[in-house]
C-alpha positions as YAML, in Angstrom:
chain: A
units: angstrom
residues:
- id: 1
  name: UNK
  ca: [54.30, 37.20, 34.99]
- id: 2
  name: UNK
  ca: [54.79, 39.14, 38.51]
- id: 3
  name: UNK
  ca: [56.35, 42.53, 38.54]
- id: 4
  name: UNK
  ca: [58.32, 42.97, 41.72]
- id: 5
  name: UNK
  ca: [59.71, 46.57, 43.37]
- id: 6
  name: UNK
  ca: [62.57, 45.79, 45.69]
- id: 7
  name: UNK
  ca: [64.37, 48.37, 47.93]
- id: 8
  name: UNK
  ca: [67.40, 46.00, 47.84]
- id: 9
  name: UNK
  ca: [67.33, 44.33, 44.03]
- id: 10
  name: UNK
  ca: [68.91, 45.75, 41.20]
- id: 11
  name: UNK
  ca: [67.65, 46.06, 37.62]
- id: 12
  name: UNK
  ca: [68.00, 43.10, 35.76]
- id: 13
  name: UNK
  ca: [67.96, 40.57, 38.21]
- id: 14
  name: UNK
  ca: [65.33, 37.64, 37.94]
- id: 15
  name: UNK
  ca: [64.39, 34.32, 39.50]
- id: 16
  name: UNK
  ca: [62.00, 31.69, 38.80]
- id: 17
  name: UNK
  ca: [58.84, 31.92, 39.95]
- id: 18
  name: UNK
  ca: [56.48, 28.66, 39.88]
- id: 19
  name: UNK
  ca: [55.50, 28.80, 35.84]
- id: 20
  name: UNK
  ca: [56.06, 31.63, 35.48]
- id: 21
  name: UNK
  ca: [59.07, 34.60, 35.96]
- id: 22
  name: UNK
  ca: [59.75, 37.00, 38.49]
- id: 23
  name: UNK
  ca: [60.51, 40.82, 37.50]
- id: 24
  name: UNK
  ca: [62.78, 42.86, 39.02]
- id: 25
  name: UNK
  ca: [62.61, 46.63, 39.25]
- id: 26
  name: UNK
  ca: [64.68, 48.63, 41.63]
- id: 27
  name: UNK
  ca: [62.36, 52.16, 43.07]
- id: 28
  name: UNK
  ca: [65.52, 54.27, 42.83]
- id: 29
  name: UNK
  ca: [65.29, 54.16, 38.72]
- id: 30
  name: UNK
  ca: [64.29, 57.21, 37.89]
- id: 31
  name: UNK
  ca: [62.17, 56.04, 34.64]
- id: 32
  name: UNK
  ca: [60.54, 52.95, 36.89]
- id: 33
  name: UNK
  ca: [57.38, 53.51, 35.60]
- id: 34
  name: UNK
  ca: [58.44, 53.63, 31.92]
- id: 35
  name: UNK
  ca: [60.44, 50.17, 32.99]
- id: 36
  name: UNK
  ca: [57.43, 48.81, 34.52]
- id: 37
  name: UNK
  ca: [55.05, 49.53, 31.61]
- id: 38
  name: UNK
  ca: [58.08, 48.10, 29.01]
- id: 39
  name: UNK
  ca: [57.96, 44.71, 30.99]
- id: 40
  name: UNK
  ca: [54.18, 44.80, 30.64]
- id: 41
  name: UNK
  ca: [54.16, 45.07, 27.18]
- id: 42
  name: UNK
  ca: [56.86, 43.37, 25.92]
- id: 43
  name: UNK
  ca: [57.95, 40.88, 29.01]
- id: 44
  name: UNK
  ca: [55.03, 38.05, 28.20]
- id: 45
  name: UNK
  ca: [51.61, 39.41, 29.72]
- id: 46
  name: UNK
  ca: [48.94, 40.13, 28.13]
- id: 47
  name: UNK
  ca: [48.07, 43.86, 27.67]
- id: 48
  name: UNK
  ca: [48.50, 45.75, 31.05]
- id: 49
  name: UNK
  ca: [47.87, 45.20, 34.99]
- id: 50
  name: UNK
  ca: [44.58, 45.66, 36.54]
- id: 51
  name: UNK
  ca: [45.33, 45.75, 40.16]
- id: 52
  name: UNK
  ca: [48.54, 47.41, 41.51]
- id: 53
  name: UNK
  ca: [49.21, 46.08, 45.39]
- id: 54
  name: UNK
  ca: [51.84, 48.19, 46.76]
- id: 55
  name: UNK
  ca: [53.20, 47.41, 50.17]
- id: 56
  name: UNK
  ca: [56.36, 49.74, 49.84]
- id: 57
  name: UNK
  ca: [57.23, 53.26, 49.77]
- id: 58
  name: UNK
  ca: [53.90, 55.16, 48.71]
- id: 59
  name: UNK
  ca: [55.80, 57.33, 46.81]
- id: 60
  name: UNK
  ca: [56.58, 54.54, 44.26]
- id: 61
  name: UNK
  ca: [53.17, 53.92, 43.91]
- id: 62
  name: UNK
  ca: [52.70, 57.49, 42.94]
- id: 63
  name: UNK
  ca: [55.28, 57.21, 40.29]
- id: 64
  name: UNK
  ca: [53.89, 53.86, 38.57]
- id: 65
  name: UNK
  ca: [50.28, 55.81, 38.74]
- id: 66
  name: UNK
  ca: [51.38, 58.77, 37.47]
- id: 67
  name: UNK
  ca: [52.77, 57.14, 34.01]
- id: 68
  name: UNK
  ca: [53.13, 53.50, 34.16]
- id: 69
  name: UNK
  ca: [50.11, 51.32, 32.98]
- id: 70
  name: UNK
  ca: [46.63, 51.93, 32.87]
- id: 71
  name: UNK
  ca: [45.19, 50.75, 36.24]
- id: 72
  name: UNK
  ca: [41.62, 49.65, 37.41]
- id: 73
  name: UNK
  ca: [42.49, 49.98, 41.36]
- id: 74
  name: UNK
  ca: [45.40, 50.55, 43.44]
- id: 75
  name: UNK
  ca: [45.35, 48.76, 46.80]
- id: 76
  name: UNK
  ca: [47.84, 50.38, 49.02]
- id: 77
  name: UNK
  ca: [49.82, 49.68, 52.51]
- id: 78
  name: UNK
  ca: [50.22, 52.58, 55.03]
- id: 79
  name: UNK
  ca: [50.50, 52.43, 58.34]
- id: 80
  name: UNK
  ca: [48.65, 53.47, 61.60]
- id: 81
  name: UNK
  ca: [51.93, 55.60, 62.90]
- id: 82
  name: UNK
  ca: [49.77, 57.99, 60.99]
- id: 83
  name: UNK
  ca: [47.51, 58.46, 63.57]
- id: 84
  name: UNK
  ca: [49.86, 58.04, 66.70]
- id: 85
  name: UNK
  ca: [52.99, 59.71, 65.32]
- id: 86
  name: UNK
  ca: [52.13, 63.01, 63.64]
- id: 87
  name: UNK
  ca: [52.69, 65.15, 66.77]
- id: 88
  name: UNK
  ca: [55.03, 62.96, 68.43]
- id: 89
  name: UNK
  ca: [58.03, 65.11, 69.86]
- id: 90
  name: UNK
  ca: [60.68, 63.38, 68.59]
- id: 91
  name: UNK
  ca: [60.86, 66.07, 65.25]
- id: 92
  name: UNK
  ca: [62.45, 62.88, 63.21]
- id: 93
  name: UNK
  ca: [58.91, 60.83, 63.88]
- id: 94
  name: UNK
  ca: [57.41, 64.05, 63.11]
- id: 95
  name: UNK
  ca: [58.89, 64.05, 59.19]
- id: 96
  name: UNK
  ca: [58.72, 60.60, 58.58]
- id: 97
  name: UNK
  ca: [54.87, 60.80, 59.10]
- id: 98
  name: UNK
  ca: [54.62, 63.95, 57.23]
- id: 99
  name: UNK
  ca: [56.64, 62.55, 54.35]
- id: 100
  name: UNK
  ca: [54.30, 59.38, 54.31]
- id: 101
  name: UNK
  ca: [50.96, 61.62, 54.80]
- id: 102
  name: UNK
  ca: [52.13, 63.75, 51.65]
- id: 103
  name: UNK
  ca: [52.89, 60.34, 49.92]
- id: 104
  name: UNK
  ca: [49.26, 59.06, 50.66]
- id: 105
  name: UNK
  ca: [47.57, 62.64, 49.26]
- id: 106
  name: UNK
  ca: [49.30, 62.65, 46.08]
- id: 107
  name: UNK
  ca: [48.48, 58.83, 45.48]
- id: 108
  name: UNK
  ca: [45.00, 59.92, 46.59]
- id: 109
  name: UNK
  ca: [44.85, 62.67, 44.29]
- id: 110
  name: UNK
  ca: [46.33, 60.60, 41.15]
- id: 111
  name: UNK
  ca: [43.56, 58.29, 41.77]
- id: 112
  name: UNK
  ca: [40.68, 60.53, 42.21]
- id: 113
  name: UNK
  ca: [41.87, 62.47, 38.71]
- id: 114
  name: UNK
  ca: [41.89, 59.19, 37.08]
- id: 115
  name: UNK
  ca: [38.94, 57.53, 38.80]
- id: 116
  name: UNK
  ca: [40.47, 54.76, 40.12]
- id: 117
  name: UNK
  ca: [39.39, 53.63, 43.59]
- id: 118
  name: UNK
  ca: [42.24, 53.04, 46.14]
- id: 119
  name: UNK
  ca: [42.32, 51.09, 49.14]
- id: 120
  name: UNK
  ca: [44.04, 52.65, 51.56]
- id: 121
  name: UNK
  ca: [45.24, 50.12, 54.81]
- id: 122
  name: UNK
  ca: [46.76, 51.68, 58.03]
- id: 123
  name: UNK
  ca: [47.96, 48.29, 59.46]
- id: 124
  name: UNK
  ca: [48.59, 47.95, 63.28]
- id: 125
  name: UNK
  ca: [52.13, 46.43, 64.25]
- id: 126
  name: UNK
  ca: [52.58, 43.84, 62.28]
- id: 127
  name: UNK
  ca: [54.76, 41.01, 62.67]
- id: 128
  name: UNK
  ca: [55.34, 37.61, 61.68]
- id: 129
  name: UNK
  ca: [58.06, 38.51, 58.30]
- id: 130
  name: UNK
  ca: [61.25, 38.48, 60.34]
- id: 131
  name: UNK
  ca: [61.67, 42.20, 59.08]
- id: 132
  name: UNK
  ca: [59.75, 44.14, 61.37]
- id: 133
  name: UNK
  ca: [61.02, 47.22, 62.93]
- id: 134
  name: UNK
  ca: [59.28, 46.60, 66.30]
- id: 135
  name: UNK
  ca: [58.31, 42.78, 67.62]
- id: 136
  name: UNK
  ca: [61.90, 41.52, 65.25]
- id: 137
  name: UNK
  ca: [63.82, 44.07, 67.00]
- id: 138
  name: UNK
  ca: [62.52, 43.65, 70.66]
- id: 139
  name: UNK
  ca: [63.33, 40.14, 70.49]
- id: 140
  name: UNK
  ca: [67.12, 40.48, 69.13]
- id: 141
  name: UNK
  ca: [67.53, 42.75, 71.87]
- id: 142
  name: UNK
  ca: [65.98, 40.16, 74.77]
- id: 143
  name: UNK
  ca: [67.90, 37.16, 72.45]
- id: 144
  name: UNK
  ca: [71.46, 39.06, 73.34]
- id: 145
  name: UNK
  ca: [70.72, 40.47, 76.48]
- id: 146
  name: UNK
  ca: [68.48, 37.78, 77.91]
- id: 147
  name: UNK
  ca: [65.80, 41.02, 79.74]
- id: 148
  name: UNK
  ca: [64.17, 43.92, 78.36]
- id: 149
  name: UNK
  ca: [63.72, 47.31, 80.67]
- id: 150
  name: UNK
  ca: [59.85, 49.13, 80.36]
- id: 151
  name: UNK
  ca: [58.82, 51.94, 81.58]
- id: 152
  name: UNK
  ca: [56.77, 51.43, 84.47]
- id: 153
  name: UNK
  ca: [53.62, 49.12, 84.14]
- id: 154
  name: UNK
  ca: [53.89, 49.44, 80.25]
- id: 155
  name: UNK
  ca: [50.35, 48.96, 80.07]
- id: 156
  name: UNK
  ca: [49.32, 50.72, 76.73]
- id: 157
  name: UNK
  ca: [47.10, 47.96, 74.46]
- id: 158
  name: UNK
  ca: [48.33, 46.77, 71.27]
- id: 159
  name: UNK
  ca: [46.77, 44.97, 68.40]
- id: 160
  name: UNK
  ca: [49.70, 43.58, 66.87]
- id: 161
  name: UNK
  ca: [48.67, 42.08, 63.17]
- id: 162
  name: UNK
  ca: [50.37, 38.82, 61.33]
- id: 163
  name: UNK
  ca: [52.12, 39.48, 58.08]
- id: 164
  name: UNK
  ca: [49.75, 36.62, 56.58]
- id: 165
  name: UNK
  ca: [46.75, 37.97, 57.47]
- id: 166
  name: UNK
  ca: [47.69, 41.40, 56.24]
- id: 167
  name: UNK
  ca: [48.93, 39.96, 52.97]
- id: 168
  name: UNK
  ca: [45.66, 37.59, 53.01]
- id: 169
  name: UNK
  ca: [43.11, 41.07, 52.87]
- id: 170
  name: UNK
  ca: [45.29, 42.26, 50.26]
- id: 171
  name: UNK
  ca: [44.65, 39.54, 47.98]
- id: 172
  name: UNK
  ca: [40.63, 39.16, 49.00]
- id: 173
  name: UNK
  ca: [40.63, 43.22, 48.44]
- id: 174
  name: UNK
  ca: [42.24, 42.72, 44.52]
- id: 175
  name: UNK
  ca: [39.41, 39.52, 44.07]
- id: 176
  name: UNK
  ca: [36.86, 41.51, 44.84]
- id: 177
  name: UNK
  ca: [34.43, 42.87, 42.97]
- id: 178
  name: UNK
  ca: [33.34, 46.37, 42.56]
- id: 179
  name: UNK
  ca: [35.66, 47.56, 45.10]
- id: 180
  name: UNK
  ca: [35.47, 50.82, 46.22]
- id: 181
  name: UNK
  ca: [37.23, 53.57, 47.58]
- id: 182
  name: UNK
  ca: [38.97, 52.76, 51.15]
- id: 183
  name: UNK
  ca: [41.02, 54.19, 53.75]
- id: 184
  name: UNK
  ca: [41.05, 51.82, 57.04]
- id: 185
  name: UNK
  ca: [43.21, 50.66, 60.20]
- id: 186
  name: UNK
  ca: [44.00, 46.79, 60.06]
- id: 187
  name: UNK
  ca: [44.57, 45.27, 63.68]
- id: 188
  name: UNK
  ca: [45.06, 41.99, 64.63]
- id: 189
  name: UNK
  ca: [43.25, 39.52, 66.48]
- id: 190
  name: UNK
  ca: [43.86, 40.29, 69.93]
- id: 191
  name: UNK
  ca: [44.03, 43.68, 72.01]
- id: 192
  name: UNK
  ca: [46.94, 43.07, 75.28]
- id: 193
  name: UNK
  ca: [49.46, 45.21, 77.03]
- id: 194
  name: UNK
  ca: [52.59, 45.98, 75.84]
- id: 195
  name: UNK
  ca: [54.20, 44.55, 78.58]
- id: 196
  name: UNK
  ca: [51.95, 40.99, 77.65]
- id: 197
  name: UNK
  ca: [52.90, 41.52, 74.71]
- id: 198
  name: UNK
  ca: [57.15, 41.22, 75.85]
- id: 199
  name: UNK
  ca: [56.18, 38.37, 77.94]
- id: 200
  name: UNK
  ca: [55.05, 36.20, 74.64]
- id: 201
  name: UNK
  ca: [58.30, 37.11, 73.02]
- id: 202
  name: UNK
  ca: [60.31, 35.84, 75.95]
- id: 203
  name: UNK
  ca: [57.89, 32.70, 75.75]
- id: 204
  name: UNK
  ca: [58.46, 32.19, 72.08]
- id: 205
  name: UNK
  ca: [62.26, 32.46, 72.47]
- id: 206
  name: UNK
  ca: [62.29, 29.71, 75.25]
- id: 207
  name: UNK
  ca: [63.66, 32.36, 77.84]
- id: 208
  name: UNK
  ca: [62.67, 33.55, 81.30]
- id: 209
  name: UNK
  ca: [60.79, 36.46, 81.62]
- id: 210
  name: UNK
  ca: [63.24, 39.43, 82.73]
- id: 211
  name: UNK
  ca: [61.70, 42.53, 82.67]
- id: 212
  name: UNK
  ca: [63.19, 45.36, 84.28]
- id: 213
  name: UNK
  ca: [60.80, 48.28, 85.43]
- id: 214
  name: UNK
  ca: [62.04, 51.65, 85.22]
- id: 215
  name: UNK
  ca: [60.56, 55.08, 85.47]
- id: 216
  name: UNK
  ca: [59.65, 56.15, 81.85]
- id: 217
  name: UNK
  ca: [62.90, 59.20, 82.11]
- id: 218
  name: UNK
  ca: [65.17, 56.94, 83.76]
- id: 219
  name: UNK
  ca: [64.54, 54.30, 80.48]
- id: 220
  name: UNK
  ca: [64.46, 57.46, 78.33]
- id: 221
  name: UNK
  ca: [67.93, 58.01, 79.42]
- id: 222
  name: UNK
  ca: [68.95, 54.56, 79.02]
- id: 223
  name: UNK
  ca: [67.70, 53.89, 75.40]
- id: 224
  name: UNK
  ca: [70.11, 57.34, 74.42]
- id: 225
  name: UNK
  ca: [72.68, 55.71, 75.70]
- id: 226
  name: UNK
  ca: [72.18, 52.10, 74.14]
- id: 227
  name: UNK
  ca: [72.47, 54.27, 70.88]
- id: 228
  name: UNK
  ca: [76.63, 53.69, 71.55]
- id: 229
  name: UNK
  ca: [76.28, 50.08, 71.72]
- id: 230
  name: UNK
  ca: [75.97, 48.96, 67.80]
- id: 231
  name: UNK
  ca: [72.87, 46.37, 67.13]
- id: 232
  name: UNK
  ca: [71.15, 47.45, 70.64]
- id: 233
  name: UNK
  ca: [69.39, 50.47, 70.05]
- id: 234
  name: UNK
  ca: [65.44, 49.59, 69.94]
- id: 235
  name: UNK
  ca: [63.85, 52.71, 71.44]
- id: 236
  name: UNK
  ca: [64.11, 56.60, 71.51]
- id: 237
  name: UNK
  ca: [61.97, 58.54, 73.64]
- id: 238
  name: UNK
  ca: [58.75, 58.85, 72.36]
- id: 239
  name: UNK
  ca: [58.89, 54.95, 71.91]
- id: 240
  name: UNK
  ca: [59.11, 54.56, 75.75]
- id: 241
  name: UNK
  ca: [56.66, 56.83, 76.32]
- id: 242
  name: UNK
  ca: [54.34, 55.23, 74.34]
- id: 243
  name: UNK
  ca: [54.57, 51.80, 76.33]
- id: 244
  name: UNK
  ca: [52.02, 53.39, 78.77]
- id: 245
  name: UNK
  ca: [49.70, 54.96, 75.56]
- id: 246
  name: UNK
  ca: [46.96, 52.93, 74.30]
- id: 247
  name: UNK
  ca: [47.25, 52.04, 70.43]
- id: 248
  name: UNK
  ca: [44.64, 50.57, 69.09]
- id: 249
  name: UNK
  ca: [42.00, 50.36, 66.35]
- id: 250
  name: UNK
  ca: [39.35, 48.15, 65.01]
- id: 251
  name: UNK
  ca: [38.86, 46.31, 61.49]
- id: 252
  name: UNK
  ca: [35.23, 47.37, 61.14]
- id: 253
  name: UNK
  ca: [35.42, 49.22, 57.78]
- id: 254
  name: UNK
  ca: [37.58, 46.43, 56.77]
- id: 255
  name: UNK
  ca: [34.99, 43.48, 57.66]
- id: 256
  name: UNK
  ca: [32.58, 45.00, 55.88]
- id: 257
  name: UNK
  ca: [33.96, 44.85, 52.74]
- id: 258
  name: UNK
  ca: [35.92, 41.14, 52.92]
- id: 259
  name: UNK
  ca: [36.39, 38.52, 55.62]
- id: 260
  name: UNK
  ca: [38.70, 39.47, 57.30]
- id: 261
  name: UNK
  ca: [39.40, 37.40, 60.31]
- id: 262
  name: UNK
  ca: [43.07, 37.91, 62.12]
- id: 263
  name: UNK
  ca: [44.43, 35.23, 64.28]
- id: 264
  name: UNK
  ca: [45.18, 36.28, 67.95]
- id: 265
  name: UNK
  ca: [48.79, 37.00, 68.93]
- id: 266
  name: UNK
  ca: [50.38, 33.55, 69.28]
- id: 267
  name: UNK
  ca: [53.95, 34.22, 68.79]
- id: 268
  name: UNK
  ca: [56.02, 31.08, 67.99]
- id: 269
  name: UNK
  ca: [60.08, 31.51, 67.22]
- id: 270
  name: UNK
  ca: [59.38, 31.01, 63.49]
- id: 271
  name: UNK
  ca: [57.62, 34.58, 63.46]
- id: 272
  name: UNK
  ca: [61.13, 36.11, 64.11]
- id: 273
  name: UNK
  ca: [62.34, 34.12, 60.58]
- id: 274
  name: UNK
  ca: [62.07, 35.21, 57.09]
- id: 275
  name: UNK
  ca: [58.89, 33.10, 56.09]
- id: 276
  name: UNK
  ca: [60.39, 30.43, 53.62]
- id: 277
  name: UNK
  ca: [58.66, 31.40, 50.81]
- id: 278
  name: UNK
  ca: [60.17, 34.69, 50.75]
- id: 279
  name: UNK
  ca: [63.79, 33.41, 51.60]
- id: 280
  name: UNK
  ca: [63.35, 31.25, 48.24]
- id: 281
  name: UNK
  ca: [63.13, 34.94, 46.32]
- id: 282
  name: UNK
  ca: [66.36, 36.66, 48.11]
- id: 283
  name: UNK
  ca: [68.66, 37.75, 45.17]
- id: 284
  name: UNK
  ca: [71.79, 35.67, 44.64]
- id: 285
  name: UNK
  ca: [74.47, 37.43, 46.40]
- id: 286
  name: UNK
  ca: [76.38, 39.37, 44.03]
- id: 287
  name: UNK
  ca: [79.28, 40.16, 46.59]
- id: 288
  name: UNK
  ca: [79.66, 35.56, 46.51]
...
């Protein structure tokens, strides 16, 4: 029996799920930790979890720590913005990584009190789910406007990392044994410039490459304005100046502990798509 959190998925709802059934718990609950250790114990598994994988808000985490079952380890998604964004100018950037660092030290301290090691990941920009807030939204932009502006050379490296692979280290991390404490950046497989990395996603949507260069204030003012045009707006300001800023980090701490091997970026049109596996789970829809 899986337990799922969903952002979007209501208490109650369920779907099959190979042998055996699919959970659903909604984060908003306000007793989801008392929910989630009432499935454990009376929704068919045998005693409690050992491993909690969270790749959500890591404030939920902190909840189902806090009084849900009795863990062994807590493996945990963050994100490398983290280390790029917490003294962006842009004050909204600013709170959002604030929010997430205080997230990450309460989860941190609920673990150390309890003596549970966590595994803490600070993925790259991942992509590859269809969902993404970066690579995803880049290419609906170029898909409906057929060219993409940059500022200048946009020559800051990225290490963008597939959704498989990341999902892949978190299931080596929960099979392995004796794991530790962790806090680590995931990358990908291959460092190249941001503007490289717009050229694939022309490639990958069949279109000509149509990249406007602008100077980084000129695009600044553009991207304010594309805020008027509903289902354009990709960028705000500190997003176009960090086109030129490198962002990247290695997997060292990460090899050492499992195999981790990512694939280089070879961007094909089904990375824009929901993987099918995950499409299978979508909730029916209750509107019809």
């Amino acid at each position: 029996t899986v337990l799922a959190l969903s952002r979007r998925i209501a208490v109650g709802d369920s779907l099959p799920l190979c042998s055996g059934q699919l959970r659903w718990l909604h984060p908003d609950d306000a007793n989801v930790s008392a929910a989630a250790s009432r499935e454990y114990t009376s929704g068919g598994t045998a005693g409690e979890p050992y491993t909690l994988i969270s790749c959500g808000p890591i404030d939920i985490a902190s909840r189902l720590l806090s009084s849900g079952p009795r863990l062994q380890r807590v493996i945990c998604l963050s994100t490398s913005s983290t280390l790029t964004k917490q003294f962006s100018a842009d004050a909204a950037e600013r709170r959002q990584i604030q929010a997430i660092l205080d997230a990450e030290t309460k989860l941190q301290v609920a673990c150390h009190q309890r003596d549970i090691p966590l595994a803490l990941l600070r993925p790259t920009m991942i992509y590859g789910c269809g969902r993404d807030q970066t690579i995803s939204r880049l290419a609906g932009f170029i898909h409906r406007f057929h060219l993409l502006p940059l500022a200048g050379a946009a020559a800051g490296l990225r290490q963008p990392v597939h959704a498989d692979d990341l999902a892949a280290a978190l299931a080596a991390l929960a099979c392995r044994e004796g794991l530790a404490s962790l806090d680590c950046t995931v990358s990908g497989g291959e460092v190249l410039t941001y503007r490289e990395l717009v050229c694939r996603i022309f490639a990958a949507l069949d279109l000509p490459v149509r990249i406007i260069g602008l100077p980084a204030g000129l695009l600044v003012l553009a991207a304010r304005l594309s805020r008027l045009l509903p289902g354009s707006a990709v960028l705000n300001a500190e997003q176009v100046r960090r086109q030129n800023r490198d962002m990247v980090f290695d997997s060292n701490e990460l090899q050492q502990v499992i195999d981790y091997q990512p694939r280089p970026f070879h961007l094909t049109a089904a990375d824009f798509d929901l993987p099918a596996a995950a499409a299978a789970l979508q909730p029916p829809n209750r509107n019809g």
